[in-house]
Amino acid sequence: MIDAANSERSSTPETPRFSVTIPAYNAAATLRETVESVRSQTFEDWECVIVDDGSSDDTLDLARSLAAQDVRIRVFTQKNRGSGGAYNAAVRHAASDLLVMLSADDLLLPEHMAEFDRFITANPEASIYSANGYYEFEDGTREISRLNLAWRDPTTCTMIDLLDACFYGIGATFRREVFDALGGFEEDIYAEDYVFWLHAMARGFRHAYLDRELAVHRRYRLQKSAAGLLMRQTDIRAIESVIATGLLNAQEHEAALRVIKRHKRNVRIRTALARVLGDDLSDHFVGGAGEMRRKAATRRRGGRPA
């Protein structure tokens, strides 16, 4: 049973342009700054839906105090269901057709929604929208994401591109029709966003890419996305699940099998290295080697790998 901690909607009678959805589990250390990044937007027609996912720290109290400061923030709480379950709850309580994904430890830069508002208006044929952004490390330094360098078309990530690597998803925005068609996010998988995008694009929903840095993804050792071995295993499971739908064309199916083979090789290497070096060093070694290969490929092909 979900308990509404703050049931007020936007201060205007119209539906807000954007609903920012934030799953929050034991996020007391970061949630305030994340929400402040939403409140600092130059675009003001939004609501923020926070779902406390059964936290054992002060996350719920903090979320309620933030909601008391701004009528556009609403808070719900539920028993722990994982980030997929928390996203599902947030979307089902959201008012807008345009849904912004934001983890409780990441940030939107001030122009995020203003830029997305213009971009979505100019690209109505798409249903999934993403932009570029930064990785912020524990020492406070930031690095621009280069995930989009692998795409053949700089305006969009195709299914084949997505099979190779997920786009930068912090602040990614999608239409409610995507959520409804898929029945929501899977709740028993480690990276619920990747499998969601795969199944959405397999059903024909189109992606459009905004070439601006508009969000910040914090990366630190205890964060779930830092666990390279588990991420590769999850990628394999996600791609196998989209193959099983039968919706991929022949070229996409071939690409999916190729990527699964690559990920399985990566898992074998990581597993072998972990036995010798431990999980942290093996993650660092394999991840660093992969980054060097990507940079070399970019240089060879004039800035955009084939």
Short mmCIF file of C-alpha atoms in Angstrom, two decimals:
data_model
loop_
_atom_site.label_atom_id
_atom_site.label_comp_id
_atom_site.label_asym_id
_atom_site.label_seq_id
_atom_site.Cartn_x
_atom_site.Cartn_y
_atom_site.Cartn_z
CA MET A 1 0.00 0.00 0.00
CA ILE A 2 1.39 3.39 -1.03
CA ASP A 3 0.98 6.20 1.47
CA ALA A 4 0.72 9.71 0.04
CA ALA A 5 2.93 11.98 2.12
CA ASN A 6 2.02 15.03 0.10
CA SER A 7 -0.88 14.85 -2.35
CA GLU A 8 -0.79 18.40 -3.71
CA ARG A 9 -0.24 18.77 -7.44
CA SER A 10 1.09 21.68 -9.45
CA SER A 11 0.06 25.13 -8.25
CA THR A 12 -1.48 25.78 -11.68
CA PRO A 13 -4.74 24.13 -12.79
CA GLU A 14 -3.12 22.74 -15.95
CA THR A 15 -1.19 19.51 -16.11
CA PRO A 16 2.54 20.28 -15.74
CA ARG A 17 4.70 19.97 -18.84
CA PHE A 18 7.12 17.55 -17.13
CA SER A 19 6.92 15.08 -14.26
CA VAL A 20 10.35 14.37 -12.76
CA THR A 21 10.30 10.89 -11.21
CA ILE A 22 12.78 10.14 -8.42
CA PRO A 23 13.08 6.70 -6.76
CA ALA A 24 14.77 7.18 -3.39
CA TYR A 25 16.22 4.41 -1.25
CA ASN A 26 18.46 5.39 1.67
CA ALA A 27 19.26 8.60 -0.19
CA ALA A 28 19.33 11.05 2.71
CA ALA A 29 22.90 12.10 1.88
CA THR A 30 22.12 13.17 -1.70
CA LEU A 31 18.38 13.75 -2.13
CA ARG A 32 18.36 17.41 -1.10
CA GLU A 33 20.90 18.38 -3.75
CA THR A 34 19.09 16.30 -6.38
CA VAL A 35 15.77 17.99 -5.65
CA GLU A 36 17.42 21.41 -5.54
CA SER A 37 18.69 20.76 -9.07
CA VAL A 38 15.05 20.34 -10.11
CA ARG A 39 13.94 23.45 -8.24
CA SER A 40 16.75 25.42 -9.88
CA GLN A 41 15.41 24.84 -13.39
CA THR A 42 14.92 27.94 -15.53
CA PHE A 43 11.76 26.21 -16.82
CA GLU A 44 9.12 26.22 -14.08
CA ASP A 45 6.23 24.13 -15.42
CA TRP A 46 7.03 20.83 -13.72
CA GLU A 47 6.19 18.55 -10.82
CA CYS A 48 8.55 16.28 -8.94
CA VAL A 49 7.32 12.89 -7.72
CA ILE A 50 9.55 11.24 -5.12
CA VAL A 51 8.94 7.64 -4.09
CA ASP A 52 10.62 6.53 -0.88
CA ASP A 53 11.31 2.84 -1.50
CA GLY A 54 11.26 1.57 2.07
CA SER A 55 14.32 3.48 3.24
CA SER A 56 15.80 2.80 6.68
CA ASP A 57 17.49 6.21 6.97
CA ASP A 58 15.99 9.74 7.00
CA THR A 59 15.06 9.76 3.29
CA LEU A 60 11.30 9.93 3.86
CA ASP A 61 11.49 12.72 6.45
CA LEU A 62 13.83 14.70 4.20
CA ALA A 63 11.56 14.21 1.17
CA ARG A 64 8.55 15.41 3.16
CA SER A 65 10.42 18.48 4.35
CA LEU A 66 11.37 19.31 0.75
CA ALA A 67 7.74 18.87 -0.35
CA ALA A 68 6.63 21.28 2.37
CA GLN A 69 8.77 23.96 0.71
CA ASP A 70 7.35 23.60 -2.81
CA VAL A 71 3.82 22.57 -3.80
CA ARG A 72 5.18 21.07 -7.02
CA ILE A 73 6.90 18.29 -5.05
CA ARG A 74 4.87 15.24 -4.05
CA VAL A 75 6.07 12.32 -1.94
CA PHE A 76 4.94 8.72 -1.67
CA THR A 77 6.31 5.81 0.30
CA GLN A 78 6.12 2.06 -0.18
CA LYS A 79 7.74 -1.17 0.94
CA ASN A 80 11.05 -1.80 -0.80
CA ARG A 81 10.56 -2.96 -4.40
CA GLY A 82 13.82 -1.81 -5.96
CA SER A 83 14.35 1.13 -8.29
CA GLY A 84 12.18 -0.39 -11.02
CA GLY A 85 9.26 -0.69 -8.61
CA ALA A 86 9.85 2.84 -7.31
CA TYR A 87 9.91 4.24 -10.86
CA ASN A 88 6.66 2.40 -11.59
CA ALA A 89 5.02 3.96 -8.55
CA ALA A 90 6.32 7.42 -9.42
CA VAL A 91 5.06 7.25 -13.01
CA ARG A 92 1.63 6.01 -11.93
CA HIS A 93 1.30 8.97 -9.57
CA ALA A 94 2.70 11.48 -12.06
CA ALA A 95 0.39 13.93 -13.82
CA SER A 96 2.33 14.71 -17.00
CA ASP A 97 2.59 12.88 -20.30
CA LEU A 98 6.34 13.67 -20.35
CA LEU A 99 8.27 11.72 -17.72
CA VAL A 100 11.81 12.60 -16.67
CA MET A 101 14.00 9.90 -15.08
CA LEU A 102 16.27 11.07 -12.28
CA SER A 103 18.05 8.98 -9.66
CA ALA A 104 18.18 10.32 -6.11
CA ASP A 105 21.91 11.00 -6.34
CA ASP A 106 22.08 12.62 -9.80
CA LEU A 107 21.53 16.21 -10.94
CA LEU A 108 19.75 18.13 -13.68
CA LEU A 109 21.59 21.20 -14.89
CA PRO A 110 19.52 24.43 -14.81
CA GLU A 111 18.63 24.51 -18.55
CA HIS A 112 17.61 20.84 -18.73
CA MET A 113 13.84 21.21 -18.95
CA ALA A 114 13.92 24.44 -20.98
CA GLU A 115 16.11 22.73 -23.59
CA PHE A 116 14.01 19.57 -23.58
CA ASP A 117 10.80 21.58 -23.93
CA ARG A 118 12.08 23.19 -27.13
CA PHE A 119 13.61 19.96 -28.42
CA ILE A 120 10.48 17.85 -27.88
CA THR A 121 8.34 20.49 -29.59
CA ALA A 122 10.70 20.39 -32.58
CA ASN A 123 10.79 16.56 -32.68
CA PRO A 124 7.24 15.36 -32.02
CA GLU A 125 7.74 12.09 -33.92
CA ALA A 126 9.97 10.68 -31.16
CA SER A 127 8.80 9.18 -27.88
CA ILE A 128 12.16 8.82 -26.09
CA TYR A 129 14.49 11.79 -25.66
CA SER A 130 17.97 11.95 -24.20
CA ALA A 131 20.81 14.47 -24.01
CA ASN A 132 24.46 14.28 -23.11
CA GLY A 133 25.87 14.97 -19.68
CA TYR A 134 28.74 14.64 -17.25
CA TYR A 135 30.13 11.94 -14.99
CA GLU A 136 31.10 13.34 -11.61
CA PHE A 137 33.65 11.37 -9.61
CA GLU A 138 34.28 11.17 -5.88
CA ASP A 139 36.97 13.85 -6.01
CA GLY A 140 34.48 16.31 -7.58
CA THR A 141 35.95 16.26 -11.09
CA ARG A 142 33.62 15.97 -14.08
CA GLU A 143 34.05 14.30 -17.44
CA ILE A 144 31.75 14.57 -20.47
CA SER A 145 30.06 11.32 -21.49
CA ARG A 146 31.17 10.03 -24.89
CA LEU A 147 28.57 7.28 -25.32
CA ASN A 148 27.08 8.97 -28.38
CA LEU A 149 30.37 8.85 -30.27
CA ALA A 150 29.56 5.30 -31.37
CA TRP A 151 26.32 6.23 -33.14
CA ARG A 152 26.24 6.35 -36.92
CA ASP A 153 23.56 9.07 -36.87
CA PRO A 154 24.33 11.84 -34.33
CA THR A 155 20.64 12.76 -33.98
CA THR A 156 19.36 9.40 -32.76
CA CYS A 157 20.29 6.13 -31.11
CA THR A 158 18.94 3.21 -33.17
CA MET A 159 18.18 -0.27 -31.88
CA ILE A 160 21.55 -1.53 -33.16
CA ASP A 161 23.30 1.38 -31.42
CA LEU A 162 21.39 0.65 -28.23
CA LEU A 163 22.38 -3.01 -28.31
CA ASP A 164 26.02 -1.92 -28.37
CA ALA A 165 25.66 0.56 -25.48
CA CYS A 166 22.87 2.40 -23.72
CA PHE A 167 22.65 6.14 -24.31
CA TYR A 168 23.37 8.57 -21.45
CA GLY A 169 20.16 8.17 -19.50
CA ILE A 170 20.35 10.75 -16.71
CA GLY A 171 17.40 13.07 -17.23
CA ALA A 172 16.14 11.01 -20.17
CA THR A 173 12.52 11.81 -20.92
CA PHE A 174 9.84 9.59 -22.43
CA ARG A 175 6.16 9.77 -23.26
CA ARG A 176 3.64 7.99 -21.08
CA GLU A 177 2.54 5.89 -24.08
CA VAL A 178 5.89 4.08 -23.86
CA PHE A 179 5.31 3.17 -20.23
CA ASP A 180 1.75 2.04 -20.94
CA ALA A 181 2.79 -0.10 -23.92
CA LEU A 182 5.46 -1.91 -21.88
CA GLY A 183 3.43 -2.16 -18.67
CA GLY A 184 6.11 -0.29 -16.77
CA PHE A 185 9.66 -1.11 -15.69
CA GLU A 186 10.76 -4.62 -14.82
CA GLU A 187 11.18 -4.98 -11.06
CA ASP A 188 13.41 -8.04 -10.89
CA ILE A 189 16.36 -6.84 -12.93
CA TYR A 190 19.48 -4.89 -11.98
CA ALA A 191 19.38 -2.21 -14.72
CA GLU A 192 15.70 -1.58 -15.30
CA ASP A 193 16.24 1.43 -17.56
CA TYR A 194 18.29 -0.45 -20.19
CA VAL A 195 15.81 -3.27 -20.66
CA PHE A 196 13.00 -0.67 -20.74
CA TRP A 197 14.67 1.23 -23.61
CA LEU A 198 15.43 -1.99 -25.49
CA HIS A 199 11.84 -3.20 -25.38
CA ALA A 200 10.49 0.25 -26.20
CA MET A 201 12.60 0.57 -29.33
CA ALA A 202 11.84 -3.02 -30.34
CA ARG A 203 8.18 -1.95 -30.37
CA GLY A 204 8.99 0.89 -32.72
CA PHE A 205 9.21 3.87 -30.38
CA ARG A 206 11.74 6.37 -31.73
CA HIS A 207 14.59 8.07 -29.90
CA ALA A 208 15.87 11.61 -30.48
CA TYR A 209 19.17 12.93 -29.14
CA LEU A 210 19.79 16.49 -27.94
CA ASP A 211 23.48 17.30 -28.23
CA ARG A 212 23.87 19.28 -25.02
CA GLU A 213 25.33 18.44 -21.60
CA LEU A 214 22.27 18.79 -19.36
CA ALA A 215 22.71 16.42 -16.42
CA VAL A 216 25.28 15.01 -14.01
CA HIS A 217 25.70 11.36 -13.09
CA ARG A 218 27.64 10.83 -9.89
CA ARG A 219 29.89 7.80 -9.97
CA TYR A 220 31.35 6.26 -6.85
CA ARG A 221 32.46 2.85 -5.72
CA LEU A 222 29.38 1.81 -3.78
CA GLN A 223 26.97 2.82 -6.55
CA LYS A 224 25.22 -0.07 -8.29
CA SER A 225 26.30 1.03 -11.78
CA ALA A 226 29.95 0.64 -10.72
CA ALA A 227 29.63 -3.17 -10.52
CA GLY A 228 30.96 -4.06 -13.95
CA LEU A 229 30.52 -7.84 -13.78
CA LEU A 230 26.90 -7.66 -12.68
CA MET A 231 26.18 -4.98 -15.29
CA ARG A 232 27.49 -7.18 -18.11
CA GLN A 233 25.49 -10.15 -16.83
CA THR A 234 22.39 -7.93 -16.71
CA ASP A 235 23.05 -6.66 -20.23
CA ILE A 236 23.10 -10.25 -21.47
CA ARG A 237 19.80 -10.97 -19.77
CA ALA A 238 18.24 -7.77 -21.13
CA ILE A 239 19.31 -8.46 -24.71
CA GLU A 240 18.20 -12.09 -24.52
CA SER A 241 14.79 -10.88 -23.34
CA VAL A 242 14.36 -8.55 -26.31
CA ILE A 243 15.45 -11.31 -28.71
CA ALA A 244 12.73 -13.50 -27.20
CA THR A 245 10.04 -10.99 -28.20
CA GLY A 246 10.60 -11.83 -31.88
CA LEU A 247 10.37 -8.11 -32.72
CA LEU A 248 13.94 -7.63 -33.97
CA ASN A 249 14.62 -7.63 -37.69
CA ALA A 250 17.38 -9.83 -39.14
CA GLN A 251 20.08 -7.17 -38.87
CA GLU A 252 19.11 -6.31 -35.28
CA HIS A 253 18.97 -9.99 -34.34
CA GLU A 254 22.45 -10.56 -35.72
CA ALA A 255 23.75 -7.51 -33.83
CA ALA A 256 22.12 -8.74 -30.61
CA LEU A 257 23.83 -12.12 -30.87
CA ARG A 258 27.18 -10.44 -31.57
CA VAL A 259 26.85 -8.19 -28.50
CA ILE A 260 25.84 -11.10 -26.27
CA LYS A 261 28.95 -12.97 -27.41
CA ARG A 262 31.09 -9.93 -26.59
CA HIS A 263 29.50 -9.51 -23.16
CA LYS A 264 29.98 -13.19 -22.33
CA ARG A 265 33.66 -12.86 -23.20
CA ASN A 266 33.82 -9.77 -20.96
CA VAL A 267 32.18 -11.72 -18.11
CA ARG A 268 34.73 -14.54 -18.46
CA ILE A 269 37.63 -12.08 -18.36
CA ARG A 270 36.21 -10.18 -15.37
CA THR A 271 35.54 -13.41 -13.49
CA ALA A 272 39.06 -14.70 -14.09
CA LEU A 273 40.65 -11.38 -13.11
CA ALA A 274 38.48 -11.10 -9.99
CA ARG A 275 39.89 -14.40 -8.73
CA VAL A 276 43.39 -12.94 -8.94
CA LEU A 277 42.96 -9.18 -8.39
CA GLY A 278 39.66 -8.86 -6.54
CA ASP A 279 36.47 -7.19 -7.81
CA ASP A 280 37.64 -3.55 -7.57
CA LEU A 281 40.92 -4.01 -9.44
CA SER A 282 39.35 -6.22 -12.10
CA ASP A 283 36.63 -3.61 -12.73
CA HIS A 284 39.30 -0.92 -13.03
CA PHE A 285 41.48 -3.02 -15.34
CA VAL A 286 38.71 -4.14 -17.75
CA GLY A 287 36.94 -0.77 -17.73
CA GLY A 288 40.18 1.09 -18.41
CA ALA A 289 41.08 -1.21 -21.28
CA GLY A 290 37.65 -0.71 -22.82
CA GLU A 291 37.96 3.07 -22.58
CA MET A 292 41.35 3.00 -24.30
CA ARG A 293 39.90 0.92 -27.14
CA ARG A 294 36.99 3.36 -27.56
CA LYS A 295 39.32 6.38 -27.66
CA ALA A 296 41.59 4.68 -30.20
CA ALA A 297 38.63 3.83 -32.42
CA THR A 298 37.42 7.44 -32.21
CA ARG A 299 40.81 8.76 -33.30
CA ARG A 300 41.05 6.30 -36.20
CA ARG A 301 37.65 7.30 -37.57
CA GLY A 302 37.93 11.04 -37.24
CA GLY A 303 35.95 11.43 -34.03
CA ARG A 304 33.04 9.03 -34.59
CA PRO A 305 33.54 5.27 -34.56
CA ALA A 306 31.74 3.28 -37.25
#
